[in-house]
Each structure stands twice: as structure tokens, then as C-alpha cells.
Amino acid sequence: MPALRSLLYAAIFYPATVLWVLTGLAATLIGRKPPLSIVLGWAEFHNWLARQVLGIGLRVDGEVPAGPLLIAVKHQSMFETLEMVRLANLPIIVIKKELSDIPLFGLMTRRYGVIPVERSAGAKALRTLVEEGRRAVASGRRVVIYPEGTRVAVGEAPALKSGFAALYRALGLPVVPIAVDSGRLWGRGFVHRSGTITFKVGSVIPAGLSRKDVEARVHAAINVLESGAEARS
């Protein structure tokens, strides 16, 4: 049954995504950027599809506060990348450059507002991250970053990448850490299992801390679900 559900999900979601992208790009012929309502509608559609087809529900423990923020999220699957569009109210998102280079989809992400980072570019990538992050804050939108740099398996808690601390220092914003346990149901494979995914919103971490302090606090906060104890409660 999970395999059939996953096949149906893929058969609906990916063709629908192509339509959403084409609609968004068509809208840019009128205005420079696609209406954010189109992107939000795509994220809402995915949430509905995950619930109705895959049987995956979402529990959010806590709430993302109002105001300018840097939001640091645990990354175990594609699920949270779409959900954060909803939960953070259409933020600008730090993504790997490969995604922004995908034909059509990449163009749509750039026009929506992302910060593409070429992970192999070293210091140049950090400078780009900081410059684009400052532009994002100037636009009034929040910034979402996945500070581990890539998806990680359940139980893994790698050190945060240097880009997080660089962005934190440059933007001077408080951080909201969010723990996610999506990998229990949504791994790297094709088959997704039904159940409930938990997002745990941590306490706000103030701006201006040392790199060592902020990294330690964020690392602890985004990994609080790794034992699985809260996910099962």
C-alpha cells in the first residue's frame, strides 16, 4: 500500500508542479515576479496531497513568531522544504545552486526569491550568501536556511555548515530553530509511509551571540526530535 500511495502521489504532484511553474512564469510576463499566492497555492496543494494520498499529517509544536527572523530548520526530506513556505509565510530560502539551475523550475525559484549557494565555491559562496541574505532582509521577508547543508538521515546530527554562522552574523537577526522528524516517513527512497510528521519550533535565539554559542544552541534545538521520543508522544 505505501508503494501504491507513493506512486499515485508522484503521478499527481510532479505534473501538477509543471503546471504551477508554467502558470507562475506566465504571470511574470505581466509583472517582474510571480504572484506569491501562486507559490503559496502550490505549497498548500502539496500539504493536501500529502494528507489525502500519502496519509501524512503534520503536527506543529509551537509557532513561528512575527517579525524579521533567520529560521534554521532540520533537513531530512523534501517535505519540510515545501511546508516552510506555508509556516514561515513565503520566506526567501537558501537552496543549493543545482536546484536553481533546473530548467523552468529554477527560473521560477529565482523569481520567487531564493538564495542559491554553490557549495563547492568556498569563500565566494559565503560572500554570495551574505549579500543575497542582506537583500532578502531589506525586502522585508524572512530567511530560511537548512544549516546542515543537505538532507541527513534519521539519527544523524552533523555539525552546522559555516554558511549559517556567516549569515547569522551578517544579518544581525534573531534565530528560530525548528526540529523536524520527517525522515521517519519520508526518506531518500521513492516510498513514503503514512503517519504524523512533527515540527518543533524552538525558543528564539537572540542576535549577537558568538559563533560557538549560536551554533551550539541551534544544533541542540534542531536535533531535539532525534531520539524519536516526542514524535511518538
Tab-separated table of C-alpha atoms in Angstrom:
chain	number	residue	atom	x	y	z
A	1	MET	CA	0.000	0.000	0.000
A	2	PRO	CA	2.743	2.604	0.769
A	3	ALA	CA	4.260	1.928	-2.662
A	4	LEU	CA	0.921	2.444	-4.422
A	5	ARG	CA	0.237	5.615	-2.441
A	6	SER	CA	3.687	6.914	-3.307
A	7	LEU	CA	3.221	6.131	-6.994
A	8	LEU	CA	-0.115	7.966	-7.051
A	9	TYR	CA	1.413	10.912	-5.203
A	10	ALA	CA	4.251	11.187	-7.741
A	11	ALA	CA	1.856	10.817	-10.663
A	12	ILE	CA	-0.157	13.783	-9.397
A	13	PHE	CA	2.408	16.058	-7.757
A	14	TYR	CA	5.104	16.318	-10.421
A	15	PRO	CA	2.820	17.017	-13.416
A	16	ALA	CA	0.901	19.496	-11.241
A	17	THR	CA	4.181	21.173	-10.333
A	18	VAL	CA	4.967	21.658	-14.018
A	19	LEU	CA	1.602	23.404	-14.441
A	20	TRP	CA	2.221	25.592	-11.390
A	21	VAL	CA	5.653	26.575	-12.706
A	22	LEU	CA	4.284	27.441	-16.141
A	23	THR	CA	1.482	29.462	-14.557
A	24	GLY	CA	3.945	31.341	-12.384
A	25	LEU	CA	6.281	32.093	-15.264
A	26	ALA	CA	3.375	33.235	-17.425
A	27	ALA	CA	2.411	35.625	-14.644
A	28	THR	CA	5.893	37.173	-14.793
A	29	LEU	CA	5.130	38.357	-18.310
A	30	ILE	CA	2.837	40.873	-16.615
A	31	GLY	CA	4.916	41.577	-13.532
A	32	ARG	CA	8.604	41.052	-12.787
A	33	LYS	CA	7.917	38.475	-10.078
A	34	PRO	CA	5.284	35.719	-9.915
A	35	PRO	CA	2.392	36.426	-7.543
A	36	LEU	CA	3.333	34.905	-4.195
A	37	SER	CA	-0.188	33.499	-3.996
A	38	ILE	CA	0.771	31.067	-6.786
A	39	VAL	CA	3.695	29.718	-4.761
A	40	LEU	CA	1.592	29.523	-1.611
A	41	GLY	CA	-1.108	27.676	-3.538
A	42	TRP	CA	1.467	25.120	-4.683
A	43	ALA	CA	2.628	24.560	-1.108
A	44	GLU	CA	-0.955	24.271	0.137
A	45	PHE	CA	-1.721	21.791	-2.625
A	46	HIS	CA	1.258	19.666	-1.625
A	47	ASN	CA	0.128	19.683	2.009
A	48	TRP	CA	-3.326	18.492	0.933
A	49	LEU	CA	-1.864	15.823	-1.346
A	50	ALA	CA	0.427	14.502	1.382
A	51	ARG	CA	-2.541	14.172	3.745
A	52	GLN	CA	-5.064	12.735	1.318
A	53	VAL	CA	-2.850	10.437	-0.775
A	54	LEU	CA	0.133	9.571	1.403
A	55	GLY	CA	-1.689	9.711	4.719
A	56	ILE	CA	0.940	12.047	6.174
A	57	GLY	CA	-0.285	14.533	8.743
A	58	LEU	CA	1.608	17.440	10.284
A	59	ARG	CA	1.883	18.418	13.940
A	60	VAL	CA	3.434	21.806	14.671
A	61	ASP	CA	4.609	22.189	18.257
A	62	GLY	CA	4.919	25.920	18.811
A	63	GLU	CA	4.552	28.850	16.451
A	64	VAL	CA	6.936	30.881	14.340
A	65	PRO	CA	6.817	34.391	15.844
A	66	ALA	CA	6.157	37.528	13.852
A	67	GLY	CA	8.851	39.879	12.641
A	68	PRO	CA	12.191	39.633	10.802
A	69	LEU	CA	13.876	36.306	11.504
A	70	LEU	CA	16.503	33.858	10.388
A	71	ILE	CA	14.842	30.434	10.564
A	72	ALA	CA	17.133	27.406	10.888
A	73	VAL	CA	15.454	24.096	10.021
A	74	LYS	CA	16.494	20.459	10.357
A	75	HIS	CA	16.558	18.843	6.912
A	76	GLN	CA	15.590	15.199	6.428
A	77	SER	CA	13.320	15.291	3.366
A	78	MET	CA	11.636	17.351	0.682
A	79	PHE	CA	8.563	17.606	2.916
A	80	GLU	CA	9.862	20.425	5.126
A	81	THR	CA	11.110	22.456	2.175
A	82	LEU	CA	7.533	22.896	0.988
A	83	GLU	CA	5.958	23.159	4.422
A	84	MET	CA	8.240	26.029	5.422
A	85	VAL	CA	6.811	28.077	2.550
A	86	ARG	CA	3.498	27.909	4.422
A	87	LEU	CA	4.698	28.072	8.009
A	88	ALA	CA	7.136	30.943	7.503
A	89	ASN	CA	4.740	32.955	5.324
A	90	LEU	CA	6.550	32.876	1.988
A	91	PRO	CA	10.161	33.343	3.093
A	92	ILE	CA	13.264	33.644	0.986
A	93	ILE	CA	15.001	30.258	1.131
A	94	VAL	CA	18.659	29.298	0.953
A	95	ILE	CA	18.937	26.414	-1.535
A	96	LYS	CA	21.707	24.560	-3.319
A	97	LYS	CA	22.512	26.102	-6.674
A	98	GLU	CA	21.714	22.871	-8.552
A	99	LEU	CA	18.015	23.387	-7.801
A	100	SER	CA	18.007	26.919	-9.141
A	101	ASP	CA	19.618	25.646	-12.360
A	102	ILE	CA	16.807	23.204	-13.203
A	103	PRO	CA	15.138	24.405	-16.415
A	104	LEU	CA	11.944	26.406	-15.798
A	105	PHE	CA	11.676	25.315	-12.146
A	106	GLY	CA	14.956	27.035	-11.327
A	107	LEU	CA	13.851	30.208	-13.076
A	108	MET	CA	10.628	30.151	-11.091
A	109	THR	CA	12.507	29.769	-7.794
A	110	ARG	CA	14.772	32.690	-8.613
A	111	ARG	CA	11.836	34.913	-9.445
A	112	TYR	CA	10.041	33.836	-6.267
A	113	GLY	CA	13.097	34.643	-4.157
A	114	VAL	CA	15.806	32.189	-3.193
A	115	ILE	CA	19.474	32.380	-2.282
A	116	PRO	CA	21.264	29.789	-4.432
A	117	VAL	CA	24.540	28.600	-2.942
A	118	GLU	CA	27.220	26.722	-4.839
A	119	ARG	CA	28.567	24.548	-2.056
A	120	SER	CA	31.893	23.882	-3.776
A	121	ALA	CA	32.663	27.590	-4.218
A	122	GLY	CA	34.081	28.139	-0.712
A	123	ALA	CA	34.623	31.770	0.303
A	124	LYS	CA	32.897	33.041	-2.830
A	125	ALA	CA	29.748	31.113	-1.880
A	126	LEU	CA	29.818	32.651	1.609
A	127	ARG	CA	30.071	36.168	0.170
A	128	THR	CA	27.133	35.482	-2.159
A	129	LEU	CA	25.116	34.048	0.719
A	130	VAL	CA	25.698	37.134	2.853
A	131	GLU	CA	24.998	39.623	0.047
A	132	GLU	CA	21.786	37.894	-1.008
A	133	GLY	CA	20.729	37.492	2.613
A	134	ARG	CA	21.017	41.231	3.193
A	135	ARG	CA	18.884	41.894	0.123
A	136	ALA	CA	16.296	39.452	1.436
A	137	VAL	CA	16.079	41.209	4.788
A	138	ALA	CA	15.797	44.584	3.046
A	139	SER	CA	12.772	43.228	1.164
A	140	GLY	CA	11.018	42.528	4.475
A	141	ARG	CA	10.856	38.755	4.052
A	142	ARG	CA	12.226	36.169	6.461
A	143	VAL	CA	15.114	33.919	5.543
A	144	VAL	CA	15.007	30.127	5.895
A	145	ILE	CA	18.243	28.156	5.972
A	146	TYR	CA	18.927	24.446	6.384
A	147	PRO	CA	22.149	24.817	8.387
A	148	GLU	CA	23.329	21.215	7.965
A	149	GLY	CA	23.738	21.998	4.262
A	150	THR	CA	21.993	18.895	2.924
A	151	ARG	CA	19.478	16.229	3.856
A	152	VAL	CA	20.569	13.945	6.657
A	153	ALA	CA	19.301	10.531	7.743
A	154	VAL	CA	17.315	9.939	10.917
A	155	GLY	CA	19.652	9.837	13.891
A	156	GLU	CA	22.355	11.949	12.240
A	157	ALA	CA	23.289	15.302	13.770
A	158	PRO	CA	26.235	16.705	11.798
A	159	ALA	CA	27.951	19.974	12.646
A	160	LEU	CA	26.400	23.066	11.096
A	161	LYS	CA	27.945	24.434	7.912
A	162	SER	CA	29.879	27.692	8.119
A	163	GLY	CA	27.308	29.499	5.988
A	164	PHE	CA	24.832	29.568	8.852
A	165	ALA	CA	27.136	31.470	11.204
A	166	ALA	CA	28.182	33.842	8.410
A	167	LEU	CA	24.554	34.651	7.612
A	168	TYR	CA	23.635	34.999	11.295
A	169	ARG	CA	26.469	37.446	11.908
A	170	ALA	CA	25.831	39.478	8.744
A	171	LEU	CA	22.066	39.821	9.111
A	172	GLY	CA	22.001	40.577	12.824
A	173	LEU	CA	18.662	38.799	13.224
A	174	PRO	CA	17.365	36.509	15.950
A	175	VAL	CA	17.138	32.841	15.024
A	176	VAL	CA	14.183	30.498	15.327
A	177	PRO	CA	15.344	26.857	15.227
A	178	ILE	CA	12.926	24.185	14.027
A	179	ALA	CA	13.374	20.466	14.620
A	180	VAL	CA	11.842	18.066	12.091
A	181	ASP	CA	11.398	14.282	12.116
A	182	SER	CA	10.164	13.838	8.532
A	183	GLY	CA	12.834	11.256	7.740
A	184	ARG	CA	10.929	8.614	9.716
A	185	LEU	CA	8.277	8.600	6.993
A	186	TRP	CA	9.909	10.307	4.032
A	187	GLY	CA	13.407	9.022	3.366
A	188	ARG	CA	15.527	9.337	0.246
A	189	GLY	CA	13.767	6.448	-1.453
A	190	PHE	CA	10.629	6.515	-3.572
A	191	VAL	CA	8.263	5.034	-0.968
A	192	HIS	CA	6.789	7.295	1.713
A	193	ARG	CA	4.989	5.867	4.748
A	194	SER	CA	1.860	7.259	6.399
A	195	GLY	CA	1.916	8.809	9.860
A	196	THR	CA	2.458	12.181	11.510
A	197	ILE	CA	5.467	14.409	10.991
A	198	THR	CA	6.352	16.779	13.818
A	199	PHE	CA	7.825	20.247	13.507
A	200	LYS	CA	9.023	21.572	16.872
A	201	VAL	CA	9.575	25.324	16.945
A	202	GLY	CA	12.327	26.185	19.413
A	203	SER	CA	12.783	29.271	21.556
A	204	VAL	CA	14.029	32.409	19.849
A	205	ILE	CA	17.820	32.723	19.973
A	206	PRO	CA	18.915	36.374	20.136
A	207	ALA	CA	21.181	38.107	17.669
A	208	GLY	CA	24.751	38.992	18.555
A	209	LEU	CA	25.972	35.745	20.098
A	210	SER	CA	29.379	34.264	19.378
A	211	ARG	CA	29.633	31.698	16.604
A	212	LYS	CA	30.336	28.925	19.090
A	213	ASP	CA	27.336	29.814	21.247
A	214	VAL	CA	24.783	30.250	18.469
A	215	GLU	CA	25.884	27.101	16.656
A	216	ALA	CA	25.661	25.060	19.858
A	217	ARG	CA	22.183	26.359	20.659
A	218	VAL	CA	20.844	25.897	17.140
A	219	HIS	CA	22.410	22.440	16.811
A	220	ALA	CA	20.784	21.286	20.049
A	221	ALA	CA	17.396	22.781	19.180
A	222	ILE	CA	17.064	21.330	15.672
A	223	ASN	CA	18.003	17.865	16.938
A	224	VAL	CA	15.608	17.522	19.885
A	225	LEU	CA	13.412	15.056	17.954
A	226	GLU	CA	16.253	12.728	17.020
A	227	SER	CA	15.520	10.330	19.894
A	228	GLY	CA	12.023	9.884	18.480
A	229	ALA	CA	10.525	10.279	21.936
A	230	GLU	CA	8.496	13.393	21.127
A	231	ALA	CA	7.408	12.053	17.744
A	232	ARG	CA	5.830	9.050	19.463
A	233	SER	CA	4.139	11.032	22.257
